[in-house]
Coordinates of C-alpha atoms and ligand atoms in Angstrom, one line a residue:
M13 CA 14.2 -1.1 -31.4
N14 CA 13.9 2.5 -32.4
Q15 CA 17.5 3.7 -33.2
D16 CA 16.7 7.4 -33.9
T17 CA 18.3 10.0 -31.8
I18 CA 15.5 12.2 -30.5
C19 CA 15.3 15.7 -29.1
A20 CA 12.7 17.8 -27.3
L21 CA 12.3 20.7 -25.0
A22 CA 12.2 19.3 -21.4
T23 CA 11.2 22.4 -19.6
A24 CA 7.9 24.2 -19.8
N25 CA 7.2 26.1 -23.1
G26 CA 7.6 29.7 -22.2
I27 CA 10.1 32.3 -21.0
G28 CA 12.2 31.2 -18.1
A29 CA 15.7 31.9 -16.7
I30 CA 16.9 28.6 -18.1
G31 CA 15.4 26.1 -20.6
I32 CA 16.6 22.6 -21.1
I33 CA 16.6 20.6 -24.3
R34 CA 17.1 16.8 -24.0
V35 CA 18.7 14.7 -26.6
S36 CA 18.7 10.9 -26.4
G37 CA 20.0 8.1 -28.7
E38 CA 23.2 6.5 -30.0
R39 CA 24.2 9.6 -32.0
S40 CA 23.5 12.2 -29.3
F41 CA 27.2 13.1 -28.6
E42 CA 28.1 13.2 -32.3
I43 CA 25.1 15.4 -33.3
V44 CA 25.4 17.9 -30.4
N45 CA 29.2 18.0 -30.9
K46 CA 28.7 19.2 -34.5
I47 CA 26.8 22.3 -33.3
F48 CA 28.8 22.9 -30.2
E49 CA 31.8 25.2 -29.8
G50 CA 33.8 24.3 -26.7
K51 CA 35.2 20.9 -25.8
N52 CA 35.0 17.8 -28.0
L53 CA 31.9 16.2 -26.4
E54 CA 32.8 12.8 -27.9
K55 CA 35.9 12.7 -25.7
V56 CA 34.6 13.9 -22.3
D57 CA 33.7 11.8 -19.3
S58 CA 30.1 10.7 -18.6
H59 CA 28.1 12.8 -16.2
T60 CA 30.0 16.0 -16.8
V61 CA 28.9 19.5 -17.6
H62 CA 30.6 21.7 -20.2
Y63 CA 30.5 25.4 -21.1
G64 CA 30.3 26.6 -24.7
F65 CA 28.1 27.9 -27.5
I66 CA 25.5 26.4 -29.8
K67 CA 26.1 27.4 -33.4
E68 CA 24.3 27.3 -36.6
E69 CA 27.0 27.2 -39.2
N70 CA 29.2 30.1 -38.0
E71 CA 26.6 32.0 -36.2
V72 CA 26.3 31.6 -32.4
I73 CA 22.7 30.9 -31.3
D74 CA 23.3 30.9 -27.5
E75 CA 25.8 30.5 -24.7
V76 CA 25.0 27.2 -23.1
M77 CA 25.9 24.5 -20.6
V78 CA 25.9 20.9 -21.9
S79 CA 25.5 17.9 -19.7
I80 CA 26.8 14.6 -21.0
F81 CA 25.3 11.2 -19.9
Q82 CA 26.8 8.1 -21.4
A83 CA 24.8 4.9 -21.7
P84 CA 23.6 2.9 -19.8
K85 CA 23.4 5.0 -16.6
T86 CA 20.9 7.5 -18.0
F87 CA 17.1 8.0 -17.9
T88 CA 16.5 6.3 -21.2
T89 CA 19.6 4.0 -20.8
E90 CA 20.9 5.6 -24.1
N91 CA 23.5 8.2 -24.6
S92 CA 21.9 11.5 -23.6
V93 CA 22.7 15.1 -23.6
E94 CA 21.0 18.0 -21.8
I95 CA 21.5 21.5 -23.2
S96 CA 20.8 24.3 -20.8
F97 CA 20.2 27.6 -22.6
H98 CA 18.8 31.0 -21.8
G99 CA 15.1 30.3 -21.5
S100 CA 13.7 31.9 -24.6
P101 CA 11.1 29.9 -26.6
Y102 CA 12.7 31.4 -29.7
I103 CA 16.2 30.1 -28.8
A104 CA 14.6 26.7 -27.9
K105 CA 13.1 26.6 -31.4
K106 CA 16.4 27.5 -33.1
I107 CA 18.4 24.9 -31.2
L108 CA 15.9 22.2 -31.9
E109 CA 16.0 23.2 -35.6
V110 CA 19.8 22.8 -35.8
L111 CA 19.7 19.5 -33.9
I112 CA 17.2 18.2 -36.4
K113 CA 19.2 19.6 -39.3
N114 CA 22.1 17.6 -38.0
G115 CA 20.4 14.3 -37.7
A116 CA 18.1 14.2 -34.6
R117 CA 14.4 14.1 -34.9
M118 CA 11.7 15.6 -32.6
A119 CA 10.6 13.2 -29.9
K120 CA 7.0 12.1 -29.7
A121 CA 5.0 12.7 -26.5
G122 CA 6.3 10.5 -23.7
E123 CA 9.0 9.0 -26.0
F124 CA 11.9 9.4 -23.5
T125 CA 9.9 7.6 -20.8
M126 CA 8.8 5.0 -23.4
R127 CA 12.4 4.3 -24.2
A128 CA 13.2 4.0 -20.5
F129 CA 10.5 1.3 -20.3
M130 CA 11.4 -0.4 -23.6
N131 CA 15.0 -0.5 -22.5
G132 CA 14.0 -2.2 -19.2
R133 CA 15.0 0.6 -16.9
I134 CA 11.5 1.0 -15.5
D135 CA 8.3 -0.9 -15.8
L136 CA 5.0 0.3 -17.0
S137 CA 3.5 1.3 -13.7
Q138 CA 6.7 3.3 -13.0
A139 CA 6.5 5.0 -16.4
E140 CA 2.9 6.0 -15.5
S141 CA 4.0 7.3 -12.1
I142 CA 6.4 9.7 -13.8
A143 CA 3.4 11.3 -15.5
D144 CA 1.5 11.3 -12.1
L145 CA 4.5 12.9 -10.4
I146 CA 4.7 15.7 -12.9
A147 CA 0.9 16.2 -12.5
S148 CA 1.0 16.1 -8.7
D149 CA -0.4 19.2 -7.1
N150 CA -0.5 18.3 -3.5
E151 CA 1.5 16.5 -0.8
A152 CA -0.5 13.2 -0.9
S153 CA -0.4 12.8 -4.7
R154 CA 3.3 13.6 -4.8
K155 CA 4.0 11.0 -2.2
V156 CA 1.9 8.3 -3.8
A157 CA 3.4 9.0 -7.3
L158 CA 6.9 8.9 -5.8
N159 CA 6.2 5.6 -4.0
Q160 CA 5.1 4.1 -7.3
L161 CA 8.1 5.4 -9.1
K162 CA 10.3 3.7 -6.6
G163 CA 8.5 0.5 -7.5
G164 CA 5.8 0.4 -4.9
I165 CA 3.1 -1.1 -7.0
S166 CA 5.5 -3.1 -9.2
K167 CA 6.9 -4.8 -6.1
E168 CA 3.5 -5.8 -4.8
I169 CA 2.4 -7.0 -8.2
S170 CA 5.6 -8.9 -8.9
F171 CA 5.3 -10.6 -5.5
L172 CA 1.8 -11.7 -6.3
R173 CA 2.7 -12.8 -9.8
G174 CA 5.8 -14.7 -8.6
D175 CA 3.6 -16.9 -6.3
L176 CA 1.1 -17.4 -9.0
L177 CA 3.8 -18.2 -11.5
N178 CA 5.2 -21.0 -9.3
F179 CA 1.8 -22.7 -9.2
T180 CA 1.2 -22.2 -12.9
S181 CA 4.5 -23.8 -13.6
L182 CA 3.6 -26.8 -11.5
I183 CA 0.2 -27.1 -13.1
E184 CA 1.7 -26.8 -16.6
L185 CA 4.1 -29.6 -15.6
E186 CA 1.1 -31.8 -14.7
L187 CA -0.2 -31.2 -18.2
D188 CA 3.1 -32.5 -19.6
F189 CA 2.7 -35.6 -17.5
A190 CA -1.0 -35.9 -18.0
E191 CA -1.0 -39.6 -18.8
E192 CA 0.8 -40.5 -15.6
D193 CA -1.8 -38.9 -13.4
V194 CA 0.6 -37.1 -11.2
E195 CA -0.2 -34.0 -9.0
F196 CA 2.8 -31.7 -8.6
A197 CA 0.7 -28.8 -7.3
D198 CA -0.6 -29.3 -3.8
R199 CA -4.2 -28.2 -4.1
T200 CA -4.5 -27.2 -0.4
A201 CA -1.4 -25.1 -0.7
L202 CA -2.7 -23.6 -3.9
N203 CA -6.0 -22.7 -2.2
Q204 CA -4.2 -21.0 0.7
L205 CA -2.1 -19.1 -1.8
L206 CA -5.2 -18.0 -3.7
N207 CA -6.8 -16.8 -0.5
R208 CA -3.8 -14.7 0.3
I209 CA -3.7 -13.3 -3.2
E210 CA -7.4 -12.5 -3.1
V211 CA -7.0 -10.6 0.2
K212 CA -4.1 -8.6 -1.3
L213 CA -6.0 -7.9 -4.5
I214 CA -9.0 -6.7 -2.6
S215 CA -6.9 -4.4 -0.5
L216 CA -5.2 -2.9 -3.6
I217 CA -8.6 -2.5 -5.3
D218 CA -10.0 -0.8 -2.2
S219 CA -7.0 1.6 -2.1
F220 CA -8.3 3.0 -5.4
Q221 CA -10.9 5.0 -3.6
Y222 CA -8.2 6.7 -1.7
G223 CA -5.9 6.8 -4.7
N224 CA -8.7 8.6 -6.6
A225 CA -9.2 11.0 -3.8
I226 CA -5.6 12.0 -3.7
K227 CA -5.2 12.1 -7.4
N228 CA -8.3 14.0 -8.3
G229 CA -9.2 15.5 -4.9
T230 CA -12.3 14.7 -2.8
A231 CA -15.4 16.3 -4.2
V232 CA -17.4 18.2 -1.6
A233 CA -20.8 19.8 -2.3
I234 CA -22.0 22.6 -0.1
I235 CA -25.8 22.8 -0.2
G236 CA -28.4 24.7 1.8
K237 CA -31.3 27.0 1.5
P238 CA -30.7 30.6 0.3
N239 CA -29.0 32.6 3.1
A240 CA -28.0 29.6 5.0
G241 CA -24.5 30.9 4.9
K242 CA -22.9 28.9 2.0
S243 CA -20.8 31.7 0.6
T244 CA -19.8 32.9 4.0
L245 CA -18.6 29.4 4.9
L246 CA -16.8 29.1 1.6
N247 CA -14.9 32.3 2.3
A248 CA -14.0 31.1 5.8
L249 CA -12.8 27.8 4.4
L250 CA -10.8 29.3 1.6
K251 CA -9.4 32.2 3.6
E252 CA -5.8 31.4 3.1
E253 CA -6.3 29.6 -0.1
R254 CA -7.6 32.4 -2.4
A255 CA -4.5 32.3 -4.4
I256 CA -5.1 28.9 -5.8
V257 CA -8.7 29.1 -6.6
S258 CA -9.2 27.5 -10.0
S259 CA -11.8 27.3 -12.7
I260 CA -12.4 24.0 -14.5
A261 CA -14.4 23.8 -17.6
G262 CA -16.5 20.7 -17.5
T263 CA -17.6 18.7 -20.6
T264 CA -21.3 18.9 -20.3
R265 CA -21.6 22.3 -18.6
D266 CA -19.2 24.6 -17.0
T267 CA -18.7 23.8 -13.4
I268 CA -16.6 26.0 -11.1
E269 CA -14.6 24.2 -8.5
E270 CA -12.5 25.8 -5.8
I271 CA -9.7 23.8 -4.4
L272 CA -9.1 23.6 -0.7
H273 CA -6.1 21.8 0.8
I274 CA -6.4 20.4 4.3
K275 CA -3.4 18.5 5.8
G276 CA -2.0 17.8 2.3
N277 CA -5.2 16.5 0.9
A278 CA -7.1 18.3 -1.9
F279 CA -10.8 18.9 -1.7
R280 CA -12.8 20.2 -4.7
L281 CA -15.7 22.4 -3.6
I282 CA -18.1 21.8 -6.4
D283 CA -19.8 24.6 -8.2
T284 CA -19.9 26.8 -5.2
A285 CA -19.0 30.0 -7.0
G286 CA -21.9 29.4 -9.4
L287 CA -24.2 29.1 -6.4
R288 CA -23.2 32.4 -5.0
E289 CA -24.4 34.2 -8.1
T290 CA -27.9 32.7 -7.7
E291 CA -30.1 34.7 -5.4
D292 CA -32.8 32.3 -4.7
E293 CA -31.1 28.9 -5.0
I294 CA -33.8 26.5 -4.1
E295 CA -36.2 28.0 -6.6
A296 CA -33.6 28.8 -9.2
I297 CA -31.7 25.6 -9.3
G298 CA -34.2 23.3 -7.7
V299 CA -33.7 19.9 -6.3
K300 CA -32.6 18.6 -9.7
K301 CA -29.6 20.8 -9.9
A302 CA -28.6 20.2 -6.3
K303 CA -28.8 16.5 -7.1
E304 CA -26.5 16.9 -10.1
K305 CA -23.9 18.5 -7.9
V306 CA -24.2 16.0 -5.1
D307 CA -24.1 13.1 -7.6
T308 CA -20.5 13.7 -8.3
A309 CA -19.6 14.5 -4.7
D310 CA -18.0 12.2 -2.1
I311 CA -19.1 14.5 0.8
L312 CA -22.3 16.6 1.2
V313 CA -22.0 19.5 3.6
Y314 CA -25.5 20.6 4.3
L315 CA -26.0 23.9 5.9
A316 CA -29.0 24.5 8.1
D317 CA -29.6 28.0 9.5
A318 CA -29.9 27.6 13.2
S319 CA -31.5 31.0 13.6
T320 CA -34.6 29.8 11.8
T321 CA -37.2 27.4 13.1
D322 CA -38.7 25.2 10.3
F323 CA -36.3 22.6 9.0
S324 CA -38.8 20.5 7.0
D325 CA -37.5 21.7 3.7
D326 CA -33.9 21.0 4.8
I327 CA -34.8 17.5 5.9
A328 CA -36.7 16.8 2.6
M329 CA -33.7 18.0 0.6
I330 CA -31.2 15.9 2.5
K331 CA -33.4 12.8 2.2
S332 CA -33.6 13.3 -1.6
L333 CA -29.9 13.7 -1.9
L334 CA -28.6 10.8 0.2
R335 CA -26.7 7.9 -1.2
D336 CA -25.0 5.0 0.4
D337 CA -21.6 6.1 -0.6
L338 CA -22.1 9.8 0.2
K339 CA -20.7 11.1 3.5
L340 CA -23.1 13.5 5.1
I341 CA -22.1 16.4 7.3
I342 CA -24.8 18.7 8.6
C343 CA -23.7 22.1 9.8
A344 CA -25.9 24.2 12.0
T345 CA -24.8 27.7 10.9
K346 CA -25.0 31.1 12.6
I347 CA -24.6 29.7 16.1
D348 CA -23.3 33.1 17.2
E349 CA -26.9 34.3 16.8
V350 CA -28.6 31.7 19.0
L351 CA -28.3 30.1 22.4
P352 CA -26.7 26.7 22.8
T353 CA -30.1 25.2 23.8
K354 CA -31.4 26.2 20.4
Y355 CA -28.8 24.6 18.3
D356 CA -28.9 21.5 20.5
L357 CA -32.6 21.4 19.6
V358 CA -31.7 21.7 15.9
E359 CA -29.4 18.7 16.2
S360 CA -32.2 16.7 17.8
V361 CA -34.6 17.5 15.0
F362 CA -32.2 16.2 12.4
R363 CA -31.2 13.2 14.5
K364 CA -34.8 12.3 14.7
E365 CA -35.7 12.7 11.1
I366 CA -32.6 11.4 9.3
A367 CA -31.9 7.8 9.7
S368 CA -28.5 7.6 8.0
E369 CA -25.3 8.3 9.9
F370 CA -24.1 11.8 9.8
D371 CA -21.8 14.2 11.6
F372 CA -23.3 17.3 13.1
I373 CA -21.1 20.4 13.5
K374 CA -22.2 23.7 14.9
I375 CA -20.5 26.6 13.2
S376 CA -20.4 30.3 12.9
A377 CA -18.7 31.3 9.7
V378 CA -18.6 35.0 10.5
E379 CA -17.0 34.4 13.9
N380 CA -14.9 31.5 12.6
Q381 CA -16.2 29.2 15.3
N382 CA -15.7 25.4 14.8
I383 CA -14.6 25.9 11.1
Q384 CA -11.6 23.9 12.1
D385 CA -13.9 21.0 13.3
L386 CA -15.4 21.0 9.8
K387 CA -11.9 20.9 8.2
N388 CA -10.9 18.1 10.6
E389 CA -14.0 16.1 9.6
L390 CA -13.3 16.5 5.9
S391 CA -9.7 15.5 6.3
S392 CA -10.6 12.5 8.5
F393 CA -12.8 11.2 5.7
V394 CA -9.6 10.9 3.5
E395 CA -7.3 9.8 6.4
H396 CA -9.8 7.1 7.3
M397 CA -9.5 5.6 3.7
K398 CA -5.8 5.8 4.0
S399 CA -5.6 3.8 7.2
E400 CA -7.6 1.0 5.6
E401 CA -4.8 -0.1 3.4
G402 CA -1.0 -0.3 3.5
N403 CA 1.5 1.9 1.7
V404 CA 0.7 0.9 -1.8
V405 CA -2.1 2.9 -3.3
I406 CA -3.7 2.4 -6.7
T407 CA -4.3 5.6 -8.5
N408 CA -4.5 4.5 -12.0
Q409 CA -7.7 3.4 -13.7
R410 CA -5.9 0.9 -15.9
H411 CA -4.3 -0.8 -12.9
F412 CA -7.7 -0.8 -11.2
E413 CA -9.3 -2.6 -14.1
A414 CA -6.5 -5.1 -14.4
L415 CA -6.7 -5.8 -10.7
N416 CA -10.4 -6.4 -10.9
K417 CA -9.9 -8.7 -13.8
S418 CA -7.2 -10.5 -11.9
L419 CA -9.5 -10.8 -8.9
D420 CA -12.2 -12.3 -11.1
S421 CA -9.8 -14.8 -12.5
V422 CA -8.3 -15.7 -9.1
R423 CA -11.9 -16.4 -7.9
K424 CA -12.4 -18.6 -11.0
V425 CA -9.3 -20.5 -10.2
E426 CA -10.6 -21.0 -6.6
E427 CA -13.9 -22.3 -8.0
A428 CA -11.9 -24.5 -10.4
V429 CA -9.9 -26.0 -7.6
S430 CA -12.9 -26.6 -5.4
S431 CA -15.0 -28.1 -8.2
Q432 CA -12.1 -30.3 -9.3
I433 CA -12.2 -29.1 -12.8
T434 CA -9.7 -30.3 -15.4
T435 CA -6.1 -29.3 -15.1
E436 CA -6.3 -27.7 -18.5
L437 CA -9.0 -25.3 -17.4
L438 CA -7.2 -24.6 -14.1
A439 CA -4.0 -23.7 -16.1
Y440 CA -6.1 -21.6 -18.4
E441 CA -7.5 -19.6 -15.5
L442 CA -4.2 -19.2 -13.8
R443 CA -2.6 -17.9 -17.0
N444 CA -5.4 -15.4 -17.3
A445 CA -4.8 -14.1 -13.8
L446 CA -1.0 -13.9 -14.6
E447 CA -1.7 -12.0 -17.7
Y448 CA -3.9 -9.4 -16.0
L449 CA -1.4 -8.8 -13.3
G450 CA 1.4 -8.7 -15.9
E451 CA -0.5 -6.0 -17.7
I452 CA 0.1 -3.6 -14.9
S453 CA 3.9 -3.8 -15.0
G454 CA 3.9 -4.6 -18.7
E455 CA 5.9 -7.7 -18.0
F456 CA 3.5 -10.4 -19.3
S457 CA 4.8 -13.0 -21.8
N458 CA 4.1 -16.6 -22.2
D459 CA 7.8 -17.4 -22.4
E460 CA 8.0 -16.4 -18.8
V461 CA 5.9 -19.3 -17.7
L462 CA 8.1 -21.6 -19.7
G463 CA 11.3 -20.0 -18.4
N464 CA 10.0 -20.5 -14.9
I465 CA 9.5 -24.2 -15.4
F466 CA 13.0 -24.7 -16.8
S467 CA 14.6 -22.6 -14.1
K468 CA 13.1 -24.8 -11.4
F469 CA 13.1 -28.2 -12.9
C470 CA 15.5 -30.1 -15.0
I471 CA 13.0 -31.6 -17.4
G472 CA 15.5 -33.3 -19.6
K473 CA 17.3 -35.0 -16.8
Ligands
LIG13 P1 -25.9 31.8 1.1 O1 -27.0 32.3 0.3 O2 -26.2 30.4 1.6 O3 -24.6 31.8 0.3 O4 -25.7 32.7 2.4 P2 -24.6 33.8 2.7 O5 -23.3 33.2 3.0 O6 -24.7 34.8 1.6 O7 -25.2 34.4 4.0 C1 -26.5 35.0 4.1 C2 -26.5 36.0 5.3 O8 -26.2 35.3 6.5 C3 -25.4 37.0 5.2 O9 -25.9 38.2 5.6 C4 -24.3 36.6 6.1 O10 -23.5 37.6 6.6 C5 -25.1 35.9 7.1 N1 -24.3 34.8 7.8 C6 -23.7 33.8 7.2 N2 -23.1 33.0 8.1 C7 -23.3 33.6 9.3 C8 -22.9 33.2 10.6 O11 -22.2 32.2 10.9 N3 -23.3 34.0 11.6 C9 -24.1 35.1 11.3 N4 -24.5 35.9 12.4 N5 -24.5 35.5 10.1 C10 -24.1 34.7 9.1

C-alpha cells in the first residue's frame, strides 16, 4: 500500500473566487499543521473547518479555511485535508510547493480516486463513474453516472456473480470428490440460472447503445441538395442553443459539430457548419463525402425541397446512404411555399421509391412549422432505446467488452452443460465468466471461489 501523503489542486486550474487543494495520507494533519497558523490541526475534531493562514517560514502566503477529515470516513478513507484559498493559480502553486517541502508529494492523475478504490471504499465501476460524472454535460449523462456511482452497475454485476459463484463452488466441490461420482450442482437448476444470466447480460449489453448515446451524444447528419434548406433548419434547431455551439477537432480531418439538447439528451449535428460554407454541396463534396458523414451518424435527416418537382437525385442519394442501423427521417422542406396536396404528393413519391422504414415530416424552417415534430422524433429515438432496458445503463467500453466476454463464456457453459462435458471443463468455463464479470468491479480473485466454498460447507467436518 502506498503510504505517501499526496496533494493536488482539486479545483480547475485558473482564476476563481476560491481554489481548493486536497491533501490525503497518514501525515496530512501533521504536514498541513506545520504550515498553518491558527488552531492546532492535530487536535481538532474530524469534519470541522478552521480559519487561519498558510505560511512559508514566517511569510504568510494566503488567508485560508482548512477542512479536516479523519480516517476512515473520507473520500480516500485516509486522513484528508482540504485547503480553501483565494483562487489564484499562483497561490495554488505556492501552497503546493510548501506542502511538498514539508513532506507531501504531488498526486498522480486520478490518485485520490485510485486510493478510494484500493482502500475498498468504492469499486472499479464506481471509480470510473466519478470520471463520467465530472465529464457529464447533459441531464442524461449526469443521471447515469450518478446511478453508477451509487453502485448501480456494481449491484447488477455482483448479483450475477453471486449466483455464478454459488454454482462454481458446487462444481469445484464435485472436482474434490471426483472419485465418488457425486453431483452437487443440479444441472437443470444450473441451466435455468445460466438462462437468467444470459438474458441479463444481453440487456446490459444492449443498454450500451443508449449509454453511448447519452455519453457521447447521438450523431445526426443533415443532408440534402444545395438550397434544400439545411442551414436554415440548423438555425431553427439551434435557436436557443447558440451559446453552446462547439468545435471539435477530429483526428483524421477537422469536423465541426454543433450540439443540440432535446429533453436532456445531447445530439451532435455532424459537420453542418462545414456544409454551410460550401455553395454547391452535391458537386463539391459529392456522394463520397456525404457518405463519410453519414457513416458516423445514428440518424440521417434528409431534406427534400418540396417546392421542386424532380426527386430522383434525392432518392438515389438516400439509397446510397442507407444502412440497417441508421434511422432515416425525410423532411419535406419549405412547405410554406406549397399547397398541402403538393407535399402529400412528395411523401408518396418517397414512400414508393424507398423500401426502408422512415419518418416523414413536413417542415418550414423559416416559419418554424413542425420543427418541434422533428425534435420529438429525434428525442424519441433516444427515449425508445432507454425504454428497452432497466435503470442500469452501460456507458463504458471496458464494461461492454467484459460483458460480451462474459456472455460468450456463459454460452460456452451452457454448451458444456448440454453436451455433458467434463466437470473440469465446466468449472473452467464458469471461472472464466466469473473473471470477466469481476473485471468490471475489479473484485476478481481466485481466493474468492475458495472462500465461498468454505463459507457454505464445512469440508473438514
Ligand atoms: P442549404 O443550401 O441546404 O443550406 O439551404 P439554405 O438553408 O441556405 O436555404 C436555401 C434557400 O431556401 C434560402 O433562401 C432560404 O431562405 C430558403 N429556405 C430555407 N428553408 C425554407 C423554408 O422552410 N421556407 C421557405 N420559404 N424558404 C426556405
